[in-house]
Amino acid sequence: MMQAPAFAATFESMGKPIFLYMDTRNVNLNGEGECVSFTLQRDGVLRMYSRDGQRDYLSFTGYYGDNGGIGYSINKIEMKHPNKTFFVINADQGAHAKNAGFWIVGKYKGQWTCFVSLDTLANAGYTVGEWHQLKVTTDTTGYGTSDAIYITSQHEYMPPGAIYGYQRKFAVDFQAALSWDDQAQWFSIARLQ
């Protein structure tokens, strides 16, 4: 008897993130057959609720203990084989968007949980506590799907002789790929740079 071919997990291309800060403080999204709400509270804490407000799932707060000026971007990632939904939450703070927190959440055994955080990235070599901007992509090929979620950390600097902000440059200081391990039902991480 022939076995059906095994399909590797693939991630769909990500759309533009939804940014919660100042005037935009709530977004409703669908994932895993459920409607959820993300609400940015006045104290700078982001909460994930059931849309009816009956269940409080997760809370996200600045990694460094100061929630002043924190904004959160939320991006939905769809995965195929198996079909799953993840939400990428990327927090930044200040005029130069210093990273202040990072999470990838999804359902594990029927419960919303955090699969990836700054601590996960630190275990792979990311330097927590330094000034960084984190960017997340899935499709790096142009074909609309990818077998991994790619995280790139960069910092900005002023090259010699530069005096204006538009002259700033960016240097990549960390890259990693997150792949779905279907047996473990969790992400594995591989540092690329």
Short mmCIF file of N, CA and C in Angstrom, two decimals:
data_model
loop_
_atom_site.label_atom_id
_atom_site.label_comp_id
_atom_site.label_asym_id
_atom_site.label_seq_id
_atom_site.Cartn_x
_atom_site.Cartn_y
_atom_site.Cartn_z
N MET A 1 0.84 -1.18 0.00
CA MET A 1 0.00 0.00 0.00
C MET A 1 0.88 1.24 0.00
N MET A 2 0.58 2.20 -0.86
CA MET A 2 1.39 3.42 -0.96
C MET A 2 0.94 4.42 0.09
N GLN A 3 1.92 5.13 0.64
CA GLN A 3 1.61 6.19 1.59
C GLN A 3 1.39 7.48 0.83
N ALA A 4 0.51 8.30 1.38
CA ALA A 4 0.30 9.62 0.80
C ALA A 4 1.56 10.45 1.01
N PRO A 5 1.89 11.30 0.06
CA PRO A 5 3.10 12.12 0.24
C PRO A 5 2.97 13.06 1.43
N ALA A 6 4.06 13.24 2.13
CA ALA A 6 4.07 14.17 3.27
C ALA A 6 4.28 15.58 2.74
N PHE A 7 3.51 16.52 3.24
CA PHE A 7 3.64 17.91 2.84
C PHE A 7 4.35 18.67 3.93
N ALA A 8 5.29 19.49 3.53
CA ALA A 8 5.99 20.33 4.50
C ALA A 8 5.12 21.54 4.81
N ALA A 9 5.23 22.04 6.02
CA ALA A 9 4.50 23.24 6.40
C ALA A 9 4.97 24.41 5.54
N THR A 10 4.02 25.18 5.05
CA THR A 10 4.36 26.38 4.29
C THR A 10 3.59 27.55 4.86
N PHE A 11 4.19 28.71 4.79
CA PHE A 11 3.60 29.94 5.29
C PHE A 11 3.24 30.84 4.12
N GLU A 12 2.05 31.40 4.17
CA GLU A 12 1.61 32.33 3.14
C GLU A 12 2.33 33.67 3.33
N SER A 13 2.39 34.46 2.27
CA SER A 13 2.98 35.80 2.37
C SER A 13 2.19 36.63 3.37
N MET A 14 2.90 37.44 4.10
CA MET A 14 2.28 38.30 5.10
C MET A 14 1.82 39.60 4.44
N GLY A 15 0.70 40.11 4.92
CA GLY A 15 0.23 41.42 4.48
C GLY A 15 0.87 42.50 5.34
N LYS A 16 0.35 43.69 5.21
CA LYS A 16 0.86 44.80 6.03
C LYS A 16 0.38 44.61 7.47
N PRO A 17 1.24 44.91 8.43
CA PRO A 17 0.80 44.79 9.83
C PRO A 17 -0.17 45.91 10.20
N ILE A 18 -0.96 45.64 11.20
CA ILE A 18 -1.87 46.64 11.76
C ILE A 18 -1.17 47.22 12.98
N PHE A 19 -1.05 48.55 13.03
CA PHE A 19 -0.30 49.20 14.10
C PHE A 19 -1.27 49.78 15.12
N LEU A 20 -1.09 49.41 16.39
CA LEU A 20 -1.91 49.94 17.48
C LEU A 20 -1.06 50.92 18.29
N TYR A 21 -1.50 52.17 18.29
CA TYR A 21 -0.80 53.22 19.02
C TYR A 21 -1.67 54.47 18.97
N MET A 22 -1.66 55.25 20.00
CA MET A 22 -2.39 56.51 20.10
C MET A 22 -3.87 56.34 19.75
N ASP A 23 -4.29 56.70 18.53
CA ASP A 23 -5.71 56.71 18.18
C ASP A 23 -6.26 55.34 17.81
N THR A 24 -5.44 54.46 17.30
CA THR A 24 -5.89 53.11 16.95
C THR A 24 -5.51 52.18 18.09
N ARG A 25 -6.53 51.72 18.83
CA ARG A 25 -6.24 50.98 20.05
C ARG A 25 -6.86 49.59 20.07
N ASN A 26 -7.57 49.20 18.99
CA ASN A 26 -8.22 47.90 18.99
C ASN A 26 -8.29 47.36 17.57
N VAL A 27 -8.10 46.06 17.42
CA VAL A 27 -8.28 45.39 16.13
C VAL A 27 -8.89 44.02 16.39
N ASN A 28 -9.82 43.64 15.51
CA ASN A 28 -10.45 42.33 15.57
C ASN A 28 -9.92 41.50 14.41
N LEU A 29 -9.50 40.27 14.72
CA LEU A 29 -8.95 39.37 13.71
C LEU A 29 -9.54 37.98 13.88
N ASN A 30 -9.49 37.19 12.82
CA ASN A 30 -9.97 35.82 12.87
C ASN A 30 -8.78 34.87 12.73
N GLY A 31 -8.82 33.80 13.49
CA GLY A 31 -7.78 32.79 13.40
C GLY A 31 -8.18 31.53 14.12
N GLU A 32 -7.85 30.41 13.52
CA GLU A 32 -8.15 29.10 14.13
C GLU A 32 -9.65 28.95 14.40
N GLY A 33 -10.48 29.49 13.49
CA GLY A 33 -11.92 29.37 13.64
C GLY A 33 -12.51 30.21 14.76
N GLU A 34 -11.79 31.21 15.20
CA GLU A 34 -12.22 32.03 16.32
C GLU A 34 -11.98 33.50 16.03
N CYS A 35 -12.84 34.34 16.56
CA CYS A 35 -12.68 35.79 16.45
C CYS A 35 -12.00 36.28 17.72
N VAL A 36 -10.89 37.02 17.55
CA VAL A 36 -10.17 37.55 18.71
C VAL A 36 -10.00 39.05 18.56
N SER A 37 -9.84 39.72 19.70
CA SER A 37 -9.59 41.16 19.73
C SER A 37 -8.26 41.43 20.41
N PHE A 38 -7.51 42.35 19.84
CA PHE A 38 -6.30 42.86 20.48
C PHE A 38 -6.62 44.30 20.88
N THR A 39 -6.42 44.61 22.16
CA THR A 39 -6.72 45.95 22.68
C THR A 39 -5.51 46.52 23.39
N LEU A 40 -5.09 47.70 22.96
CA LEU A 40 -4.01 48.42 23.61
C LEU A 40 -4.62 49.27 24.72
N GLN A 41 -4.27 48.94 25.95
CA GLN A 41 -4.80 49.66 27.11
C GLN A 41 -4.04 50.95 27.36
N ARG A 42 -4.59 51.81 28.15
CA ARG A 42 -3.97 53.11 28.46
C ARG A 42 -2.61 52.96 29.15
N ASP A 43 -2.39 51.85 29.86
CA ASP A 43 -1.11 51.64 30.55
C ASP A 43 -0.03 51.05 29.63
N GLY A 44 -0.34 50.90 28.32
CA GLY A 44 0.64 50.40 27.37
C GLY A 44 0.68 48.89 27.25
N VAL A 45 -0.19 48.18 27.95
CA VAL A 45 -0.25 46.72 27.88
C VAL A 45 -1.22 46.33 26.77
N LEU A 46 -0.83 45.39 25.94
CA LEU A 46 -1.68 44.87 24.88
C LEU A 46 -2.35 43.59 25.40
N ARG A 47 -3.68 43.49 25.24
CA ARG A 47 -4.42 42.32 25.71
C ARG A 47 -5.05 41.62 24.52
N MET A 48 -5.06 40.30 24.57
CA MET A 48 -5.72 39.48 23.56
C MET A 48 -6.92 38.81 24.23
N TYR A 49 -8.12 39.11 23.71
CA TYR A 49 -9.39 38.62 24.27
C TYR A 49 -10.16 37.84 23.21
N SER A 50 -11.16 37.09 23.67
CA SER A 50 -12.18 36.61 22.74
C SER A 50 -12.98 37.84 22.32
N ARG A 51 -13.50 37.84 21.13
CA ARG A 51 -14.18 39.04 20.64
C ARG A 51 -15.39 39.40 21.50
N ASP A 52 -16.03 38.42 22.11
CA ASP A 52 -17.17 38.72 22.97
C ASP A 52 -16.74 39.24 24.34
N GLY A 53 -15.43 39.28 24.60
CA GLY A 53 -14.91 39.81 25.86
C GLY A 53 -15.02 38.86 27.04
N GLN A 54 -15.47 37.64 26.81
CA GLN A 54 -15.67 36.68 27.90
C GLN A 54 -14.38 35.99 28.33
N ARG A 55 -13.42 35.87 27.42
CA ARG A 55 -12.17 35.17 27.75
C ARG A 55 -10.97 36.08 27.50
N ASP A 56 -10.11 36.17 28.49
CA ASP A 56 -8.87 36.96 28.41
C ASP A 56 -7.74 35.96 28.16
N TYR A 57 -7.15 35.99 26.96
CA TYR A 57 -6.18 34.97 26.58
C TYR A 57 -4.75 35.29 27.01
N LEU A 58 -4.22 36.40 26.52
CA LEU A 58 -2.81 36.73 26.76
C LEU A 58 -2.65 38.23 26.95
N SER A 59 -1.56 38.63 27.63
CA SER A 59 -1.18 40.03 27.78
C SER A 59 0.26 40.20 27.33
N PHE A 60 0.56 41.36 26.74
CA PHE A 60 1.89 41.66 26.24
C PHE A 60 2.31 43.02 26.78
N THR A 61 3.49 43.06 27.35
CA THR A 61 3.98 44.31 27.91
C THR A 61 5.43 44.51 27.50
N GLY A 62 5.90 45.75 27.56
CA GLY A 62 7.27 46.05 27.16
C GLY A 62 8.28 45.20 27.89
N TYR A 63 9.24 44.70 27.16
CA TYR A 63 10.25 43.80 27.70
C TYR A 63 11.13 44.47 28.75
N TYR A 64 11.30 45.77 28.64
CA TYR A 64 12.24 46.48 29.51
C TYR A 64 11.56 47.15 30.70
N GLY A 65 10.26 46.91 30.90
CA GLY A 65 9.59 47.42 32.08
C GLY A 65 8.99 48.80 31.95
N ASP A 66 9.21 49.47 30.85
CA ASP A 66 8.67 50.82 30.65
C ASP A 66 7.74 50.78 29.45
N ASN A 67 6.44 51.00 29.67
CA ASN A 67 5.47 50.94 28.59
C ASN A 67 5.20 52.29 27.94
N GLY A 68 5.88 53.34 28.38
CA GLY A 68 5.66 54.66 27.82
C GLY A 68 6.04 54.70 26.35
N GLY A 69 5.12 55.14 25.50
CA GLY A 69 5.40 55.31 24.08
C GLY A 69 5.50 54.03 23.28
N ILE A 70 4.99 52.93 23.81
CA ILE A 70 5.06 51.66 23.08
C ILE A 70 3.91 51.56 22.09
N GLY A 71 4.23 51.11 20.89
CA GLY A 71 3.24 50.78 19.88
C GLY A 71 3.41 49.32 19.51
N TYR A 72 2.33 48.69 19.11
CA TYR A 72 2.36 47.27 18.76
C TYR A 72 1.87 47.09 17.33
N SER A 73 2.63 46.36 16.53
CA SER A 73 2.14 45.97 15.22
C SER A 73 1.74 44.50 15.29
N ILE A 74 0.63 44.18 14.65
CA ILE A 74 0.10 42.82 14.67
C ILE A 74 -0.07 42.36 13.23
N ASN A 75 0.46 41.19 12.96
CA ASN A 75 0.38 40.63 11.62
C ASN A 75 -0.06 39.18 11.72
N LYS A 76 -0.97 38.80 10.87
CA LYS A 76 -1.49 37.43 10.85
C LYS A 76 -0.72 36.62 9.81
N ILE A 77 -0.31 35.41 10.21
CA ILE A 77 0.38 34.50 9.29
C ILE A 77 -0.45 33.22 9.19
N GLU A 78 -0.75 32.82 7.97
CA GLU A 78 -1.45 31.57 7.73
C GLU A 78 -0.43 30.50 7.34
N MET A 79 -0.57 29.31 7.94
CA MET A 79 0.29 28.18 7.63
C MET A 79 -0.57 27.07 7.02
N LYS A 80 -0.01 26.36 6.05
CA LYS A 80 -0.67 25.21 5.44
C LYS A 80 0.13 23.95 5.77
N HIS A 81 -0.56 22.85 5.89
CA HIS A 81 0.04 21.51 6.13
C HIS A 81 0.83 21.47 7.44
N PRO A 82 0.29 21.58 8.59
CA PRO A 82 -1.14 21.66 8.88
C PRO A 82 -1.62 23.10 8.79
N ASN A 83 -2.95 23.25 8.70
CA ASN A 83 -3.54 24.58 8.63
C ASN A 83 -3.58 25.19 10.02
N LYS A 84 -2.83 26.28 10.20
CA LYS A 84 -2.77 26.96 11.48
C LYS A 84 -2.68 28.47 11.22
N THR A 85 -3.04 29.24 12.22
CA THR A 85 -2.93 30.69 12.16
C THR A 85 -2.04 31.15 13.31
N PHE A 86 -1.15 32.07 13.01
CA PHE A 86 -0.29 32.69 14.03
C PHE A 86 -0.44 34.20 13.93
N PHE A 87 -0.24 34.86 15.05
CA PHE A 87 -0.20 36.31 15.07
C PHE A 87 1.19 36.73 15.52
N VAL A 88 1.83 37.58 14.72
CA VAL A 88 3.13 38.15 15.08
C VAL A 88 2.87 39.50 15.71
N ILE A 89 3.38 39.69 16.92
CA ILE A 89 3.22 40.94 17.65
C ILE A 89 4.61 41.51 17.85
N ASN A 90 4.82 42.69 17.32
CA ASN A 90 6.13 43.31 17.35
C ASN A 90 5.97 44.68 18.01
N ALA A 91 6.58 44.89 19.16
CA ALA A 91 6.44 46.15 19.90
C ALA A 91 7.66 47.02 19.66
N ASP A 92 7.42 48.31 19.50
CA ASP A 92 8.55 49.24 19.42
C ASP A 92 8.26 50.47 20.26
N GLN A 93 9.32 51.22 20.52
CA GLN A 93 9.23 52.32 21.47
C GLN A 93 10.14 53.45 21.02
N GLY A 94 9.63 54.67 21.09
CA GLY A 94 10.46 55.83 20.83
C GLY A 94 10.49 56.24 19.36
N ALA A 95 11.11 57.39 19.12
CA ALA A 95 11.14 57.99 17.78
C ALA A 95 11.88 57.12 16.77
N HIS A 96 12.82 56.32 17.22
CA HIS A 96 13.59 55.49 16.29
C HIS A 96 13.16 54.03 16.34
N ALA A 97 11.99 53.77 16.89
CA ALA A 97 11.36 52.45 16.87
C ALA A 97 12.26 51.34 17.41
N LYS A 98 12.82 51.57 18.61
CA LYS A 98 13.61 50.51 19.26
C LYS A 98 12.69 49.36 19.62
N ASN A 99 13.11 48.14 19.34
CA ASN A 99 12.27 46.99 19.67
C ASN A 99 12.09 46.90 21.17
N ALA A 100 10.83 46.70 21.58
CA ALA A 100 10.49 46.63 23.01
C ALA A 100 9.76 45.34 23.36
N GLY A 101 9.64 44.43 22.40
CA GLY A 101 8.99 43.16 22.65
C GLY A 101 8.65 42.47 21.35
N PHE A 102 8.57 41.14 21.40
CA PHE A 102 8.28 40.37 20.20
C PHE A 102 7.65 39.04 20.62
N TRP A 103 6.55 38.67 19.94
CA TRP A 103 5.87 37.42 20.26
C TRP A 103 5.26 36.85 19.00
N ILE A 104 5.24 35.54 18.89
CA ILE A 104 4.43 34.84 17.90
C ILE A 104 3.50 33.93 18.68
N VAL A 105 2.20 34.16 18.51
CA VAL A 105 1.21 33.39 19.26
C VAL A 105 0.34 32.60 18.31
N GLY A 106 -0.15 31.48 18.81
CA GLY A 106 -1.05 30.62 18.06
C GLY A 106 -1.65 29.62 19.04
N LYS A 107 -2.41 28.70 18.50
CA LYS A 107 -3.03 27.70 19.38
C LYS A 107 -2.15 26.47 19.53
N TYR A 108 -2.02 26.02 20.76
CA TYR A 108 -1.31 24.79 21.11
C TYR A 108 -2.25 23.98 21.99
N LYS A 109 -2.61 22.79 21.52
CA LYS A 109 -3.55 21.93 22.23
C LYS A 109 -4.84 22.67 22.59
N GLY A 110 -5.31 23.48 21.63
CA GLY A 110 -6.58 24.18 21.79
C GLY A 110 -6.54 25.48 22.57
N GLN A 111 -5.37 25.87 23.09
CA GLN A 111 -5.26 27.10 23.89
C GLN A 111 -4.32 28.08 23.20
N TRP A 112 -4.66 29.37 23.22
CA TRP A 112 -3.76 30.39 22.69
C TRP A 112 -2.52 30.44 23.57
N THR A 113 -1.35 30.38 22.94
CA THR A 113 -0.10 30.38 23.68
C THR A 113 0.98 31.13 22.90
N CYS A 114 2.05 31.49 23.58
CA CYS A 114 3.17 32.17 22.96
C CYS A 114 4.22 31.13 22.55
N PHE A 115 4.50 31.04 21.26
CA PHE A 115 5.49 30.11 20.73
C PHE A 115 6.89 30.72 20.70
N VAL A 116 6.98 32.01 20.40
CA VAL A 116 8.28 32.68 20.22
C VAL A 116 8.22 34.02 20.94
N SER A 117 9.33 34.38 21.61
CA SER A 117 9.44 35.67 22.29
C SER A 117 10.86 36.18 22.14
N LEU A 118 11.15 37.34 22.72
CA LEU A 118 12.53 37.83 22.70
C LEU A 118 13.47 36.86 23.40
N ASP A 119 12.98 36.17 24.41
CA ASP A 119 13.83 35.18 25.08
C ASP A 119 14.21 34.04 24.13
N THR A 120 13.28 33.61 23.28
CA THR A 120 13.57 32.60 22.27
C THR A 120 14.68 33.08 21.35
N LEU A 121 14.55 34.33 20.89
CA LEU A 121 15.56 34.90 19.99
C LEU A 121 16.90 35.06 20.70
N ALA A 122 16.87 35.43 21.98
CA ALA A 122 18.11 35.57 22.75
C ALA A 122 18.84 34.23 22.84
N ASN A 123 18.10 33.15 22.99
CA ASN A 123 18.72 31.81 23.04
C ASN A 123 19.40 31.46 21.73
N ALA A 124 19.00 32.12 20.63
CA ALA A 124 19.62 31.89 19.32
C ALA A 124 20.71 32.91 19.01
N GLY A 125 20.97 33.85 19.95
CA GLY A 125 22.06 34.80 19.75
C GLY A 125 21.65 36.25 19.58
N TYR A 126 20.38 36.56 19.61
CA TYR A 126 19.92 37.95 19.53
C TYR A 126 20.31 38.67 20.81
N THR A 127 20.80 39.88 20.71
CA THR A 127 21.26 40.63 21.89
C THR A 127 20.13 41.49 22.45
N VAL A 128 19.44 40.96 23.43
CA VAL A 128 18.37 41.68 24.11
C VAL A 128 19.00 42.83 24.89
N GLY A 129 18.33 43.98 24.90
CA GLY A 129 18.82 45.12 25.67
C GLY A 129 19.53 46.14 24.82
N GLU A 130 19.89 45.79 23.59
CA GLU A 130 20.51 46.75 22.70
C GLU A 130 19.45 47.32 21.76
N TRP A 131 19.77 48.41 21.08
CA TRP A 131 18.83 49.05 20.20
C TRP A 131 18.73 48.23 18.90
N HIS A 132 17.53 47.75 18.58
CA HIS A 132 17.28 46.98 17.36
C HIS A 132 15.91 47.33 16.80
N GLN A 133 15.72 47.04 15.54
CA GLN A 133 14.41 47.00 14.90
C GLN A 133 14.26 45.58 14.36
N LEU A 134 13.12 44.96 14.60
CA LEU A 134 12.88 43.60 14.09
C LEU A 134 11.90 43.66 12.94
N LYS A 135 12.22 42.92 11.88
CA LYS A 135 11.33 42.79 10.73
C LYS A 135 11.06 41.31 10.52
N VAL A 136 9.84 41.00 10.13
CA VAL A 136 9.43 39.62 9.93
C VAL A 136 8.90 39.46 8.51
N THR A 137 9.34 38.42 7.82
CA THR A 137 8.84 38.11 6.49
C THR A 137 8.62 36.61 6.39
N THR A 138 7.82 36.23 5.42
CA THR A 138 7.67 34.81 5.13
C THR A 138 8.17 34.53 3.73
N ASP A 139 7.67 35.22 2.76
CA ASP A 139 8.01 34.94 1.36
C ASP A 139 9.25 35.74 0.95
N THR A 140 10.35 35.05 0.78
CA THR A 140 11.57 35.72 0.31
C THR A 140 11.87 35.36 -1.13
N THR A 141 11.00 34.56 -1.75
CA THR A 141 11.27 34.09 -3.11
C THR A 141 10.42 34.77 -4.16
N GLY A 142 9.32 35.40 -3.76
CA GLY A 142 8.41 36.00 -4.72
C GLY A 142 7.33 35.06 -5.20
N TYR A 143 7.30 33.84 -4.68
CA TYR A 143 6.30 32.86 -5.11
C TYR A 143 5.07 32.81 -4.20
N GLY A 144 5.03 33.60 -3.14
CA GLY A 144 3.85 33.67 -2.30
C GLY A 144 3.85 32.75 -1.10
N THR A 145 4.75 31.79 -1.03
CA THR A 145 4.82 30.89 0.12
C THR A 145 6.28 30.67 0.51
N SER A 146 6.45 30.17 1.73
CA SER A 146 7.79 29.91 2.24
C SER A 146 7.70 28.77 3.24
N ASP A 147 8.81 28.09 3.47
CA ASP A 147 8.82 27.02 4.46
C ASP A 147 9.27 27.52 5.83
N ALA A 148 9.47 28.83 5.96
CA ALA A 148 9.94 29.38 7.24
C ALA A 148 9.44 30.81 7.41
N ILE A 149 9.51 31.27 8.65
CA ILE A 149 9.29 32.67 8.99
C ILE A 149 10.68 33.24 9.25
N TYR A 150 11.00 34.34 8.59
CA TYR A 150 12.33 34.93 8.71
C TYR A 150 12.28 36.19 9.56
N ILE A 151 13.18 36.26 10.53
CA ILE A 151 13.28 37.41 11.42
C ILE A 151 14.62 38.09 11.18
N THR A 152 14.59 39.38 10.93
CA THR A 152 15.81 40.15 10.70
C THR A 152 15.86 41.28 11.71
N SER A 153 16.98 41.40 12.39
CA SER A 153 17.22 42.50 13.32
C SER A 153 18.23 43.44 12.69
N GLN A 154 17.94 44.73 12.79
CA GLN A 154 18.87 45.72 12.27
C GLN A 154 18.95 46.91 13.22
N HIS A 155 20.04 47.64 13.12
CA HIS A 155 20.15 48.88 13.88
C HIS A 155 20.53 49.99 12.91
N GLU A 156 20.18 51.20 13.27
CA GLU A 156 20.51 52.33 12.40
C GLU A 156 21.74 53.03 12.92
N TYR A 157 22.44 53.67 12.00
CA TYR A 157 23.63 54.43 12.39
C TYR A 157 23.84 55.56 11.39
N MET A 158 24.61 56.53 11.80
CA MET A 158 24.94 57.65 10.93
C MET A 158 26.35 57.42 10.39
N PRO A 159 26.51 57.31 9.09
CA PRO A 159 27.84 57.11 8.53
C PRO A 159 28.70 58.37 8.70
N PRO A 160 30.00 58.23 8.61
CA PRO A 160 30.87 59.40 8.75
C PRO A 160 30.45 60.52 7.80
N GLY A 161 30.38 61.73 8.35
CA GLY A 161 30.02 62.90 7.57
C GLY A 161 28.53 63.17 7.47
N ALA A 162 27.69 62.22 7.85
CA ALA A 162 26.24 62.41 7.77
C ALA A 162 25.77 63.29 8.92
N ILE A 163 24.84 64.18 8.64
CA ILE A 163 24.30 65.05 9.70
C ILE A 163 22.78 65.07 9.72
N TYR A 164 22.12 64.56 8.68
CA TYR A 164 20.66 64.57 8.59
C TYR A 164 20.11 63.16 8.72
N GLY A 165 18.93 63.07 9.32
CA GLY A 165 18.31 61.77 9.54
C GLY A 165 18.12 60.93 8.30
N TYR A 166 17.83 61.60 7.16
CA TYR A 166 17.62 60.83 5.93
C TYR A 166 18.91 60.17 5.43
N GLN A 167 20.05 60.55 6.00
CA GLN A 167 21.33 59.96 5.60
C GLN A 167 21.68 58.71 6.41
N ARG A 168 20.83 58.37 7.38
CA ARG A 168 21.14 57.22 8.22
C ARG A 168 21.16 55.93 7.40
N LYS A 169 21.90 54.98 7.88
CA LYS A 169 22.04 53.67 7.25
C LYS A 169 21.59 52.61 8.26
N PHE A 170 21.34 51.41 7.74
CA PHE A 170 20.92 50.30 8.59
C PHE A 170 21.90 49.14 8.40
N ALA A 171 22.22 48.48 9.49
CA ALA A 171 23.11 47.31 9.45
C ALA A 171 22.37 46.12 10.07
N VAL A 172 22.36 45.01 9.37
CA VAL A 172 21.74 43.80 9.88
C VAL A 172 22.68 43.19 10.92
N ASP A 173 22.14 42.87 12.10
CA ASP A 173 22.97 42.29 13.15
C ASP A 173 22.51 40.91 13.61
N PHE A 174 21.37 40.44 13.08
CA PHE A 174 20.88 39.11 13.46
C PHE A 174 19.82 38.69 12.45
N GLN A 175 19.87 37.44 12.03
CA GLN A 175 18.83 36.86 11.19
C GLN A 175 18.58 35.44 11.65
N ALA A 176 17.31 35.04 11.64
CA ALA A 176 16.96 33.68 12.02
C ALA A 176 15.77 33.21 11.20
N ALA A 177 15.67 31.89 11.07
CA ALA A 177 14.55 31.27 10.37
C ALA A 177 13.80 30.39 11.38
N LEU A 178 12.49 30.56 11.42
CA LEU A 178 11.64 29.73 12.27
C LEU A 178 10.91 28.74 11.37
N SER A 179 11.07 27.46 11.65
CA SER A 179 10.40 26.41 10.90
C SER A 179 9.46 25.67 11.83
N TRP A 180 8.36 25.18 11.27
CA TRP A 180 7.39 24.45 12.07
C TRP A 180 7.79 22.99 12.15
N ASP A 181 7.88 22.48 13.37
CA ASP A 181 8.17 21.07 13.63
C ASP A 181 6.84 20.41 13.95
N ASP A 182 6.29 19.67 12.99
CA ASP A 182 4.96 19.11 13.16
C ASP A 182 4.92 18.04 14.25
N GLN A 183 6.02 17.33 14.43
CA GLN A 183 6.04 16.30 15.48
C GLN A 183 6.00 16.94 16.87
N ALA A 184 6.78 17.99 17.07
CA ALA A 184 6.81 18.67 18.37
C ALA A 184 5.63 19.64 18.53
N GLN A 185 4.99 20.01 17.41
CA GLN A 185 3.93 21.02 17.41
C GLN A 185 4.45 22.35 17.97
N TRP A 186 5.66 22.72 17.53
CA TRP A 186 6.32 23.93 18.01
C TRP A 186 7.29 24.41 16.94
N PHE A 187 7.78 25.62 17.09
CA PHE A 187 8.77 26.16 16.16
C PHE A 187 10.18 25.74 16.54
N SER A 188 10.99 25.49 15.53
CA SER A 188 12.44 25.37 15.75
C SER A 188 13.06 26.62 15.16
N ILE A 189 14.20 27.01 15.69
CA ILE A 189 14.84 28.25 15.25
C ILE A 189 16.27 27.95 14.80
N ALA A 190 16.66 28.57 13.69
CA ALA A 190 18.02 28.43 13.19
C ALA A 190 18.56 29.83 12.92
N ARG A 191 19.70 30.14 13.50
CA ARG A 191 20.31 31.44 13.26
C ARG A 191 20.97 31.43 11.89
N LEU A 192 20.71 32.46 11.10
CA LEU A 192 21.28 32.60 9.76
C LEU A 192 22.44 33.58 9.75
N GLN A 193 22.41 34.55 10.64
CA GLN A 193 23.49 35.54 10.75
C GLN A 193 23.55 36.07 12.16
#
